Coordinates of C-alpha atoms in Angstrom, one line a residue:
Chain A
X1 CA 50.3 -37.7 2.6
X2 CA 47.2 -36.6 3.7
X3 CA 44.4 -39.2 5.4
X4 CA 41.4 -39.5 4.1
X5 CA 39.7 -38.2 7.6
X6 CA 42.0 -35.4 7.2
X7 CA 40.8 -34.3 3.5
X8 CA 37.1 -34.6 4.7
X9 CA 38.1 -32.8 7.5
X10 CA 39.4 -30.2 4.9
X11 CA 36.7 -30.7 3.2
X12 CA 33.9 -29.8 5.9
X13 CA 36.1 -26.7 7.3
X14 CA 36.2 -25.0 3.4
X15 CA 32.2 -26.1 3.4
X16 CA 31.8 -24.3 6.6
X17 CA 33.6 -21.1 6.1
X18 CA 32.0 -21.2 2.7
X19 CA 28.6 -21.1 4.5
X20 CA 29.8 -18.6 7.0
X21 CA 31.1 -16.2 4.3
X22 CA 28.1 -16.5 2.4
X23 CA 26.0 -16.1 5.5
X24 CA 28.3 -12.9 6.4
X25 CA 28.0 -12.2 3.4
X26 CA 23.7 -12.3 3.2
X27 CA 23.6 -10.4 6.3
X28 CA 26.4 -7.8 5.3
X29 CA 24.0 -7.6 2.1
X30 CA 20.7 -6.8 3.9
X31 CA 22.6 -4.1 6.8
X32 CA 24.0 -2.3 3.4
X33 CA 20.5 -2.4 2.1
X34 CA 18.7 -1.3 5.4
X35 CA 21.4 1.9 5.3
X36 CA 21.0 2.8 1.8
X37 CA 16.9 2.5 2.1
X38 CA 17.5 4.8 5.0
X39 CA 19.8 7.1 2.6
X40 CA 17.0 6.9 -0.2
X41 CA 14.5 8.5 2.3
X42 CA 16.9 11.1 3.3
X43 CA 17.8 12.3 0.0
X44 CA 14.1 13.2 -0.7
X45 CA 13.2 14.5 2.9
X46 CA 11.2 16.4 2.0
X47 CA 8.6 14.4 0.4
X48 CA 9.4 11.4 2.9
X49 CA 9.1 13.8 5.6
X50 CA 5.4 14.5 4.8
X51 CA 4.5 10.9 4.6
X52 CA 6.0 10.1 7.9
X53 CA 4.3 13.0 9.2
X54 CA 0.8 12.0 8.1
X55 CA 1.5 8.4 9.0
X56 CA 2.5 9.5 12.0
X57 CA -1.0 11.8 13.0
X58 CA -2.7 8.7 11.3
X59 CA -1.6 6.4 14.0
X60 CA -1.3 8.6 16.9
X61 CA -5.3 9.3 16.2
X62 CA -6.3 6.1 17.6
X63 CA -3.6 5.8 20.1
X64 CA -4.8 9.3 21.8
X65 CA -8.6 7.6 21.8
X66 CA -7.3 4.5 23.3
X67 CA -4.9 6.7 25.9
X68 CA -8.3 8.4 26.5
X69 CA -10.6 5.6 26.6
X70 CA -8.2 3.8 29.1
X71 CA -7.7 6.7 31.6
X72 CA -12.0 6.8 31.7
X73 CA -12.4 3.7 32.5
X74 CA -9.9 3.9 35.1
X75 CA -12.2 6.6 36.5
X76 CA -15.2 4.8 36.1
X77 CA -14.2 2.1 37.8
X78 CA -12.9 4.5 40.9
X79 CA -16.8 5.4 40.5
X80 CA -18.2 2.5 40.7
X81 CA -16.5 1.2 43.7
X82 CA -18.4 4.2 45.7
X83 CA -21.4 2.7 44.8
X84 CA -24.0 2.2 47.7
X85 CA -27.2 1.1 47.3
X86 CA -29.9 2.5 50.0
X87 CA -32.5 -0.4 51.2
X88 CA -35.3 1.2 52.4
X89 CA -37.1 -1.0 55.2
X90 CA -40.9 -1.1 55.8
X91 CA -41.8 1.5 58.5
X92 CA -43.2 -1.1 61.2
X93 CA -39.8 -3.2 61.1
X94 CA -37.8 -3.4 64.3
X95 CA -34.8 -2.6 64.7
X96 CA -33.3 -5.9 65.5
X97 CA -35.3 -7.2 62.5
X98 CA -33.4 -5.0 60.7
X99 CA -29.9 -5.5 61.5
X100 CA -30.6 -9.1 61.3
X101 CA -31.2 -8.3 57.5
X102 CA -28.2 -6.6 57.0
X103 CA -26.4 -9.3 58.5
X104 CA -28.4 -11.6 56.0
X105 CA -27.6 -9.6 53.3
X106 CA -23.7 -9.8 54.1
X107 CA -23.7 -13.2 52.8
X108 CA -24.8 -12.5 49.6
X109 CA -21.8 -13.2 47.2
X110 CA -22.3 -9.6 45.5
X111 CA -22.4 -7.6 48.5
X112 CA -19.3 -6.6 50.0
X113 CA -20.7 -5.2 53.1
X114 CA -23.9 -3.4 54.9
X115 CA -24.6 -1.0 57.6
X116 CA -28.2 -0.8 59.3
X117 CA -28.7 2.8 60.4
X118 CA -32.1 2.4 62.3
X119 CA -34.8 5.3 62.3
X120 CA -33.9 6.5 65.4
X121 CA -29.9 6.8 64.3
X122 CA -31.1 8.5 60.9
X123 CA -33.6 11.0 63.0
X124 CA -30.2 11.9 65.0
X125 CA -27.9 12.2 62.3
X126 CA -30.5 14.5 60.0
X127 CA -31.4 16.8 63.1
X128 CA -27.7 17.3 63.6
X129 CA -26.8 17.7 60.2
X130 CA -30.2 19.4 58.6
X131 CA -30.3 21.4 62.0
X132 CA -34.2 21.4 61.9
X133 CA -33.9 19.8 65.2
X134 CA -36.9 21.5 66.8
X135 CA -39.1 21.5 63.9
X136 CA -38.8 17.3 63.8
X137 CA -39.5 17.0 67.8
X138 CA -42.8 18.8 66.9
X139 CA -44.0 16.1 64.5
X140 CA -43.9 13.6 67.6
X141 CA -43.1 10.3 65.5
X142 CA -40.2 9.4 63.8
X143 CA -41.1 10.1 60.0
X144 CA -37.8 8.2 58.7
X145 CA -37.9 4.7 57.8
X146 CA -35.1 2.3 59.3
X147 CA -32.0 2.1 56.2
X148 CA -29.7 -0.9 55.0
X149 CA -26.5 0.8 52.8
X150 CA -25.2 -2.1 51.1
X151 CA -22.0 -1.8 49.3
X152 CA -21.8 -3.8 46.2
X153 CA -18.5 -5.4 45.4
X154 CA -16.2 -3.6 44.0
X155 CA -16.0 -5.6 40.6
X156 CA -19.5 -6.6 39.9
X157 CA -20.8 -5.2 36.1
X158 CA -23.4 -2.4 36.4
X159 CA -26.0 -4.9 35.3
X160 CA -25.1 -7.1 38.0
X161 CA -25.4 -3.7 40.1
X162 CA -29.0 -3.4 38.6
X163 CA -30.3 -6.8 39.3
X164 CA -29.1 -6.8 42.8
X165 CA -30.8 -3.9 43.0
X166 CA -34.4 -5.0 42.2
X167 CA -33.4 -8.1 44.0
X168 CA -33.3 -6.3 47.1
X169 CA -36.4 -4.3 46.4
X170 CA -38.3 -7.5 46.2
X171 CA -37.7 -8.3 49.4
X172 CA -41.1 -8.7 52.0
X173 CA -39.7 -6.0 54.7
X174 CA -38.3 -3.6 52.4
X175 CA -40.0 -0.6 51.2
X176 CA -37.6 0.3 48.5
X177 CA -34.2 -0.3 47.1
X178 CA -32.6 2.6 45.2
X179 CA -29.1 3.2 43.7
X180 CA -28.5 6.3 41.9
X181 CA -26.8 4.8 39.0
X182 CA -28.3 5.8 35.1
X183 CA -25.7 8.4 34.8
X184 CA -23.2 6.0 35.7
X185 CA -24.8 3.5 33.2
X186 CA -24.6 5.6 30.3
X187 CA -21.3 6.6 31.2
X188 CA -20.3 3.0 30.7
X189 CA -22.2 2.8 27.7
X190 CA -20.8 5.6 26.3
X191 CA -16.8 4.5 27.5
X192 CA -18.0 1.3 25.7
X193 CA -19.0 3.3 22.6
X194 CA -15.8 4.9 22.5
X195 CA -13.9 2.0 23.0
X196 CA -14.9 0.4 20.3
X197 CA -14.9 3.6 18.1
X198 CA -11.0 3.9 18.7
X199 CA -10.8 -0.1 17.4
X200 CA -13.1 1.2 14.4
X201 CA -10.6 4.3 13.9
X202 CA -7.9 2.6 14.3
X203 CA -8.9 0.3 11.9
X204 CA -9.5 2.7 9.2
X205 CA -6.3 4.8 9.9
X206 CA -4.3 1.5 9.5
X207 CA -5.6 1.1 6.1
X208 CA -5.0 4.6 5.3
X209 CA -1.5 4.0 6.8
X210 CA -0.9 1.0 4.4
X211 CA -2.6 2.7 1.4
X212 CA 0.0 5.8 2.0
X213 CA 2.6 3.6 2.5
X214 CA 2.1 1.7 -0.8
X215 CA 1.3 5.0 -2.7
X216 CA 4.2 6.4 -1.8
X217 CA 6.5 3.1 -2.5
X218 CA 4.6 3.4 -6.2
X219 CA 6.0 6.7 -7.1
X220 CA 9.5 5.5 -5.7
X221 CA 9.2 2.5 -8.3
X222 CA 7.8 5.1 -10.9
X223 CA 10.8 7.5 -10.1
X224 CA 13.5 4.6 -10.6
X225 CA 12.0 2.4 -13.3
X226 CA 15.0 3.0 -15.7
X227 CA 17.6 1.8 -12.5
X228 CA 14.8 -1.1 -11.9
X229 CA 15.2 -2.1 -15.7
X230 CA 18.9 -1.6 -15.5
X231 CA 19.3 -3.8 -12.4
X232 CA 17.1 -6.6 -14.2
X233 CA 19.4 -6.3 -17.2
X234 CA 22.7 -7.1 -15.1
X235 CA 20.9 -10.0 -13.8
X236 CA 19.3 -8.6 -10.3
X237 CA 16.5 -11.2 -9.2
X238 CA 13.2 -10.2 -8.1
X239 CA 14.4 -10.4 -4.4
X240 CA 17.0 -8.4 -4.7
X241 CA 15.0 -5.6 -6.5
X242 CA 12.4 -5.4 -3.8
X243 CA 14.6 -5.5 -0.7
X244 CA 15.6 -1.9 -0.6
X245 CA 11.6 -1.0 -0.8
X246 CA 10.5 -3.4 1.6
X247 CA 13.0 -1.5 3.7
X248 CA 12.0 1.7 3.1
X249 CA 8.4 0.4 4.1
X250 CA 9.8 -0.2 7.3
X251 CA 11.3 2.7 7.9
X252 CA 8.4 4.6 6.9
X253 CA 6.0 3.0 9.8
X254 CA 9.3 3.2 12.2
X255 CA 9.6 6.7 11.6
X256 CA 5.8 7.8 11.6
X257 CA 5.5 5.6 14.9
X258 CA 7.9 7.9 16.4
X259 CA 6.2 11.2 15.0
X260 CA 2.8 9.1 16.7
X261 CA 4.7 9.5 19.9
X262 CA 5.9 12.7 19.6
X263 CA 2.2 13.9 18.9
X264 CA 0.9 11.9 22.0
X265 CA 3.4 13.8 23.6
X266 CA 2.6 17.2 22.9
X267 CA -0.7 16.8 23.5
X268 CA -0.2 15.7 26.9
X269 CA 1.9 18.6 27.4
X270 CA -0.9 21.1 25.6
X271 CA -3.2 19.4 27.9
X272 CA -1.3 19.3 30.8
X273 CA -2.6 22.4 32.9
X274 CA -6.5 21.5 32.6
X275 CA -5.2 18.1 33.7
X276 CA -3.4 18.7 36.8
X277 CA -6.7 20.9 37.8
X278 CA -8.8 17.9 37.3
X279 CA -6.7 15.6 38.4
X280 CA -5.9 17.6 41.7
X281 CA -10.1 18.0 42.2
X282 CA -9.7 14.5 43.1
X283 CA -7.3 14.9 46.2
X284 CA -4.5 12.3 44.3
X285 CA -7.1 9.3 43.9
X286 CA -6.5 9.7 40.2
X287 CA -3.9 10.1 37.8
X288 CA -3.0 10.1 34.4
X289 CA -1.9 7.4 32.8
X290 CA 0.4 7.4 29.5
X291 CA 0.7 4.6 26.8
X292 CA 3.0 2.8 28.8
X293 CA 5.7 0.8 27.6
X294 CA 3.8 -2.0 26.2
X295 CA 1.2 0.4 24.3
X296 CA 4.4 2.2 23.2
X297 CA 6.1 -1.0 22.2
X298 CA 2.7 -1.7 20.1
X299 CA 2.4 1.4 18.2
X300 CA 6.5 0.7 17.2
X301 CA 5.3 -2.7 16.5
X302 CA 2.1 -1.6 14.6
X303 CA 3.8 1.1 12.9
X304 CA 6.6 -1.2 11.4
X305 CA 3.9 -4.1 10.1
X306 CA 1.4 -1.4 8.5
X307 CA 4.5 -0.2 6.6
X308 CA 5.7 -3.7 5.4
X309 CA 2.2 -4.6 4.8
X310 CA 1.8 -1.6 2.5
X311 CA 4.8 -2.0 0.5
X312 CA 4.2 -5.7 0.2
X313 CA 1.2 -5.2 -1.5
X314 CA 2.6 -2.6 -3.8
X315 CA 6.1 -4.1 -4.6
X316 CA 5.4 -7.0 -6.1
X317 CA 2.4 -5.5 -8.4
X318 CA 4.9 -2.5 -9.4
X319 CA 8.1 -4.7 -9.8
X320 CA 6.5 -7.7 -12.4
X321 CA 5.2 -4.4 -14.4
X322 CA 8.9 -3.1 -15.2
X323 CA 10.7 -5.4 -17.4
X324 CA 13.7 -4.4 -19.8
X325 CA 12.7 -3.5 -23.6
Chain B
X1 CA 31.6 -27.6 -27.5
X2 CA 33.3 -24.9 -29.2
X3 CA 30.4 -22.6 -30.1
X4 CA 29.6 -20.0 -27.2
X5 CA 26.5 -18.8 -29.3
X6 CA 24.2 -21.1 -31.9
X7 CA 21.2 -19.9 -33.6
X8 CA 19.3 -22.7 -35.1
X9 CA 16.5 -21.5 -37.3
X10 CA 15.3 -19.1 -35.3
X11 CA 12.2 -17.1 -36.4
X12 CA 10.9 -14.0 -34.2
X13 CA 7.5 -12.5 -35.1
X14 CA 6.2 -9.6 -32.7
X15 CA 3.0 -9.3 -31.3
X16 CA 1.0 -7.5 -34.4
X17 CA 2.8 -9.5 -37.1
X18 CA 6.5 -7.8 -37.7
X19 CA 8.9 -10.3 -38.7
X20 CA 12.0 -9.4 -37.2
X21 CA 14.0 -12.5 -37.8
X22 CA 13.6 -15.2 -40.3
X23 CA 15.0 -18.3 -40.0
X24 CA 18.4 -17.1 -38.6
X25 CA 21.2 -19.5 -38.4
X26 CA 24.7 -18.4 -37.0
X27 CA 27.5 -19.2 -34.4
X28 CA 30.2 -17.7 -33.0
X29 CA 33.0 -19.8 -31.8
X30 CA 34.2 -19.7 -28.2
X31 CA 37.0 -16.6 -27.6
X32 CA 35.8 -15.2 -31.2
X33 CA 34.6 -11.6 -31.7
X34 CA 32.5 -10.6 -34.5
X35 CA 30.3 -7.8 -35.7
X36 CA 26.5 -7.7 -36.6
X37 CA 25.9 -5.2 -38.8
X38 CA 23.0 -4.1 -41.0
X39 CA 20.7 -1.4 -41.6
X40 CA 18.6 0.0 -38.9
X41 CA 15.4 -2.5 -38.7
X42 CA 17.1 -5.5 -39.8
X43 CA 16.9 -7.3 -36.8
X44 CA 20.0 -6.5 -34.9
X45 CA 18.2 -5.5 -31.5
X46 CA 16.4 -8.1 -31.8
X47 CA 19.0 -10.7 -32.1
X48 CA 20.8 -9.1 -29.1
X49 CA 17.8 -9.2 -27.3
X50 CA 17.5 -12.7 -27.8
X51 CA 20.8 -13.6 -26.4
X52 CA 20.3 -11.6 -23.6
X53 CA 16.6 -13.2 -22.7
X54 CA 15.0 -10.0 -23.2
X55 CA 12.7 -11.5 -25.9
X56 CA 12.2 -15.3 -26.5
X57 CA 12.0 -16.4 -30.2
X58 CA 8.6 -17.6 -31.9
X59 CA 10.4 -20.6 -33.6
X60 CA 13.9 -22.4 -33.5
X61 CA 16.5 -22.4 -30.9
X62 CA 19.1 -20.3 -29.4
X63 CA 22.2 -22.0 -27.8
X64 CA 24.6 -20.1 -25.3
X65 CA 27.5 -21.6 -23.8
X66 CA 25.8 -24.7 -24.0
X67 CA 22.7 -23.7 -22.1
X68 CA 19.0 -23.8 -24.5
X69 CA 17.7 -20.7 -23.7
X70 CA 14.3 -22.0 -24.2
X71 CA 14.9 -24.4 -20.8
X72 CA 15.4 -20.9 -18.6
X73 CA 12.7 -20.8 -17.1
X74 CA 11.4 -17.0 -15.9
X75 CA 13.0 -17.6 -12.8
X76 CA 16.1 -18.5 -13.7
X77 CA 16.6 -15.4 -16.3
X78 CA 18.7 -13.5 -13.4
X79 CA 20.9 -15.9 -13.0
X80 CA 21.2 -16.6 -16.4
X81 CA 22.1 -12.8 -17.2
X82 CA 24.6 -12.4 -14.5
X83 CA 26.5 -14.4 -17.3
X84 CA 26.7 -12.6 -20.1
X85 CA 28.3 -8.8 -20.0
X86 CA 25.3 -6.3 -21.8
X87 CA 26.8 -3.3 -23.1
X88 CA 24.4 -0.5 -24.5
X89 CA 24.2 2.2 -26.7
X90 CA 23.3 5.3 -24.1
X91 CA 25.2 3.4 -21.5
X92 CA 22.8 2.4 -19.2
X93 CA 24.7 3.9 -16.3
X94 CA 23.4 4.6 -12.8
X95 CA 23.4 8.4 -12.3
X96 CA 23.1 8.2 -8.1
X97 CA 26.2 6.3 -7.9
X98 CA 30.1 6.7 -8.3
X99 CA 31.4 5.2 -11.1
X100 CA 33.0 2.7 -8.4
X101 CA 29.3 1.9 -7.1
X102 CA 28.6 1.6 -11.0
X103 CA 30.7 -0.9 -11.7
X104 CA 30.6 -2.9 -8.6
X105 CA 26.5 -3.3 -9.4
X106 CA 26.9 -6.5 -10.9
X107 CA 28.9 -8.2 -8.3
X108 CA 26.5 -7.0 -5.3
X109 CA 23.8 -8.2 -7.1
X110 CA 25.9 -12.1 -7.1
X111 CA 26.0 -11.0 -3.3
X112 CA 30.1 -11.2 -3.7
X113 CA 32.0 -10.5 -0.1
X114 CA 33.2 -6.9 0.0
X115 CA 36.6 -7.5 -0.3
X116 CA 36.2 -9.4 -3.5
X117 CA 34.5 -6.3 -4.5
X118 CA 36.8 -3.9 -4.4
X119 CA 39.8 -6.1 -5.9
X120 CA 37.3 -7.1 -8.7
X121 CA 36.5 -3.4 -9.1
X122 CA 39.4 -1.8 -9.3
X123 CA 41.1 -4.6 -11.4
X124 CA 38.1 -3.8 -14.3
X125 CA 38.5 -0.3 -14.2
X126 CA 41.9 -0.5 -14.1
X127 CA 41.1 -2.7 -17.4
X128 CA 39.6 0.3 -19.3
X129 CA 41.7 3.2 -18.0
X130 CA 39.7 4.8 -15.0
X131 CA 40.8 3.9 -11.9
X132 CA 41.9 7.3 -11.2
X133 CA 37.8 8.0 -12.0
X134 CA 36.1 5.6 -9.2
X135 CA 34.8 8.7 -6.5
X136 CA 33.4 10.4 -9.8
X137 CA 29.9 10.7 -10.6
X138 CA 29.3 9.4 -14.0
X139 CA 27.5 12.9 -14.8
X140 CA 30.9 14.7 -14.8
X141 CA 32.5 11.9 -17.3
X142 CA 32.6 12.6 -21.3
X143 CA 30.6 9.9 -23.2
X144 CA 33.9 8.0 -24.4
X145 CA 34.7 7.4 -20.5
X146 CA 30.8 6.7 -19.6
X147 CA 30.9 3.9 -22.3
X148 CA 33.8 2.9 -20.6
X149 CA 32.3 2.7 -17.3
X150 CA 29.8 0.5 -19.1
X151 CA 32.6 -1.8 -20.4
X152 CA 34.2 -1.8 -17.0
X153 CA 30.4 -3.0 -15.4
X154 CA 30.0 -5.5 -18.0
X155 CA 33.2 -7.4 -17.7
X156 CA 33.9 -7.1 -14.0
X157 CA 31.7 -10.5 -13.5
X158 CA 34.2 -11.9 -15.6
X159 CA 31.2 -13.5 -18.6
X160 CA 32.1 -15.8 -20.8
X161 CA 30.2 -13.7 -23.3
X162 CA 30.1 -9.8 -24.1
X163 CA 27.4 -8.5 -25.7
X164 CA 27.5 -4.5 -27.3
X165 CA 24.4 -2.8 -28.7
X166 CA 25.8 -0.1 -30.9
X167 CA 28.1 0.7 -28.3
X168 CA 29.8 3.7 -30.7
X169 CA 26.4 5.0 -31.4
X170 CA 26.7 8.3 -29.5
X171 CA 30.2 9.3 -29.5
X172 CA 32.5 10.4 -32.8
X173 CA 35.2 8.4 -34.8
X174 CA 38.0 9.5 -32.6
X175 CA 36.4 7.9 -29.5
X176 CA 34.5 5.0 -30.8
X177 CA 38.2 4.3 -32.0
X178 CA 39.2 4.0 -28.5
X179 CA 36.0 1.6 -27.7
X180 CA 36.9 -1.0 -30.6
X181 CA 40.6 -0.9 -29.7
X182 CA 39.2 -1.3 -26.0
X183 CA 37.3 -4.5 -26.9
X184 CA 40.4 -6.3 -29.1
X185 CA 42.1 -6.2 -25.9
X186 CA 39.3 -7.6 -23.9
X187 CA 39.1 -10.6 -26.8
X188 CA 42.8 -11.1 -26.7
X189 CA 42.5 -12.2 -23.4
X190 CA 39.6 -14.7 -24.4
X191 CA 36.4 -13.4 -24.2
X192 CA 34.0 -14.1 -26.6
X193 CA 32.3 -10.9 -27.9
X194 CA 29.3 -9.9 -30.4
X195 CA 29.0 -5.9 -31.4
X196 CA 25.8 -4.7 -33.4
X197 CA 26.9 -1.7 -34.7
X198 CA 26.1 0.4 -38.1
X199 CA 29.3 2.0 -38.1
X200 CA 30.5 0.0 -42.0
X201 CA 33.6 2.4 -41.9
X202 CA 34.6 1.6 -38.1
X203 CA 33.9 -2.5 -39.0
X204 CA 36.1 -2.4 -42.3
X205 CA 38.9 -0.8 -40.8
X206 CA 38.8 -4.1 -38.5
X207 CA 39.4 -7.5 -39.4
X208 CA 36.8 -9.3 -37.9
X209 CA 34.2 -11.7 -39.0
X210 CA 30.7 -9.7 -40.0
X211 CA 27.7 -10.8 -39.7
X212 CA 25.0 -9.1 -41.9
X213 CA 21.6 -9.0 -41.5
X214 CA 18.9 -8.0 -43.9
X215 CA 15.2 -7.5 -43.8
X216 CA 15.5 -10.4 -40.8
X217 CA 17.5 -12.5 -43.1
X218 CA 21.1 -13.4 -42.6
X219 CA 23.4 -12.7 -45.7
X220 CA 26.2 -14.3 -46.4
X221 CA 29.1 -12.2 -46.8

């Protein structure tokens, strides 16, 4: 005769491997649907083909901008860390006085470090390198002006840059500060620019990647209404119905993902040649940088919720429109 | 409770003012089989659309297996239907599929273990004489076996109620035969089932309760 403990024990086992078969049994459910989603897309390839295609330029638009973006900014910065700014000193300034500035100067926060070159250094160095040697010893006195070249840090913002620079200018011994740097400026501006036109593209693309996505989910529902009708008629819930599509979605962003990196790719090898000359003008201080595997890992990721999104918005609509007559 | 289906008064107007059904008032007793019959227009459809929850009635109540069809809410109309067998006039079959895939529909839609499946499967096909037919596409069957196939879908949840819309309608006397003969074995193993059909000379040859409608009315007969 069986305890009581035992019966419950019974009991909780048929419970459990109730719950495990019906959990097998979900999970079995939703790896069949994945599959025949998969199959569904496959049997039109065509047709699915040219959506995943255009999803796939559609995202690999922006991602080329950002690839872009991100390699210039790189540069930029390589740039901007050659940065000097030239502190002309007042004529009538001695020597010492001067490399007591640029010692001075040194502890300034945004500098990283200064050199004095004195008149007499700078007369040496330009008769050497200008060779008009004898044409300078017949104007008697030294025409150049003693010279600070202060190297800013290497991450201060090119306003920062700027301010320092009039800061310096200001100063009661020196002449003049000057920094070549409005080209640079605008360069930034326009990196910025395109920064935030890749956001703005992307942006856009991403809705025309969810509007694709649903479009093309509608005409799937349009081409099976009578199996839709027949599957509500045998007692298929709601959920059931839209599983397969919301699976399709997926693969549809998977898939054009993939054709986003593929297109990255062959770019970068269609580029390739006028890149390796560029990148060789710069003696190996600069190369080219991909996605990565995070920014590839993003595009997957964005690919996949642009296409659920899209079919999310579309199902339900679609599905609560079909009912058996 | 011996009635598996109750009408009680039930009135169905459609949007736009047709009557359809005018104070109907029937039954059919657990493990019975009967026919509907009646002219085209008389309210047959409608009366199988009722049962199935494909319409809901203006007035009166409708009672299957127990269950007032009025407390079903939208949500529960799935589960509801995954009780009763529907069997239609141009088959409703799944073109896409094998006529395995066909029949197994209604238990994947339950979410019913794969093993279960294919026993379950087999078993109703075996029921209507197709077995040997389970890779085929339903496309290369003749309309006697496609009706089959749907009789084979319908039953293979095991409902306590079947439910045939004209089920004869497309195929000749030889064949639609076969389909009544078909059904008197599925009731002689206790299923309750209801047939609209028009087919007077298919119904007489039977003996089976009928169930007339006319104009939306139910006649006595």
């Amino acid at each position: 005769m069986p305890t009581a403990s035992g019966q419950r024990d019974m009991r909780t086992r048929l419970a459990d491997s109730a719950a495990a078969d019906s959990a097998k049994g979900w999970a079995a459910a939703h790896a069949r649907c994945l599959l025949e989603s998969l199959g569904r897309l496959s049997r039109r390839w065509i047709a699915s083909a040219l959506t995943i295609l255009v999803i796939g330029i559609a995202l690999a638009l922006p991602s080329g901008l950002f690839v872009v973006v991100k390699n210039m900014d790189r540069l930029a910065g390589q740039w901007h860390q050659s940065v000097q700014i030239s502190v002309y000193l007042d004529n009538d300034l001695a020597p010492e006085a001067g490399q007591q500035l640029a010692d001075d100067l040194r502890d300034d926060k945004r500098v990283d470090k200064t050199q004095f070159v004195s008149a007499e250094q700078g007369l040496d160095e330009f008769k050497k390198a200008s060779g008009f040697g004898a044409a300078l010893d017949a104007l008697g006195n030294n025409p150049l002006p003693g010279v600070i070249q202060v190297t800013p840090r290497a991450n201060l913002a090119p306003a920062a840059v700027g301010e320092l620079v009039a800061a310096l200018g200001q100063r009661d011994t020196v002449a003049k500060a000057s920094l070549d740097q409005a080209w640079l400026r605008r360069l930034t501006a326009i990196l910025d620019l395109l920064s935030r036109a890749s956001w703005v593209i992307g942006l856009l693309l991403s809705a025309a990647v969810v509007f694709i996505v649903g479009n093309t989910i509608r005409l799937d529902i349009e081409n099976r209404r009578q199996e839709i009708e027949v599957m509500k008629l045998l007692g298929a819930s709601d959920a059931f119905i839209r599983r397969p599509f919301l699976y399709s979605g997926l693969w549809y962003g998977l898939l054009g993902a993939f054709v986003a990196l593929l297109v990255l790719g062959v770019c970068r090898l269609a580029l390739g040649g006028s890149l390796a000359t560029l990148v060789s003008s710069y003696d190996g201080a600069l190369a080219i940088q991909g996605l990565g595997a995070s920014g590839v890992l993003w595009l997957i990721l964005a690919g996949l919720g642009l296409g659920w999104v899209g079919c999310v918005i579309t199902v339900n609509r679609e599905l609560a429109a079909i009912e058996p007559r | 409770m011996t009635e598996i289906v109750a009408f009680d008064n039930v009135v169905k107007r459609y949007p736009g003012g047709k009557l359809a059904l005018d104070r109907v008032s029937l039954s059919l007793a657990r493990g019975e089989m009967a026919f509907l019959t009646g002219h085209s227009g008389a309210g047959k459809s409608t009366l199988m659309k009722l049962i199935g929850l494909i319409e809901r009635p203006t007035r009166g109540r409708v009672v299957i297996n127990g269950t007032d069809l009025a407390r079903v809410s939208r949500r529960q109309v799935p589960r509801y239907r995954q009780r009763v067998g529907l069997i239609f006039q141009n088959y409703n079959l799944l073109f896409d599929r094998t006529v395995f895939d066909n029949v197994a529909l209604p238990l994947v839609i339950r979410g019913q273990a794969h093993r279960d499946i294919t026993r379950r499967v087999r078993a109703a096909l075996d029921t209507v004489g197709l077995l040997s037919h389970e890779k085929k596409f339903p496309i290369t069957l003749s309309g006697g076996e496609q009706q089959r196939v749907g009789i084979a879908r319908a039953v293979v949840n095991r409902p306590h109620l079947l439910l045939a819309d004209e089920p004869t309608g497309n195929l000749d006397p030889e064949l639609s035969a076969d389909i009544m003969r078909l059904f008197t074995r599925l009731n002689e193993t206790g299923t309750s089932i209801m047939i609209a059909t028009h087919d007077i000379d298919l119904v007489e040859a039977m003996r089976y309760r009928r169930i007339v409608l006319d104009h939306g009315h139910l006649e006595q007969a």
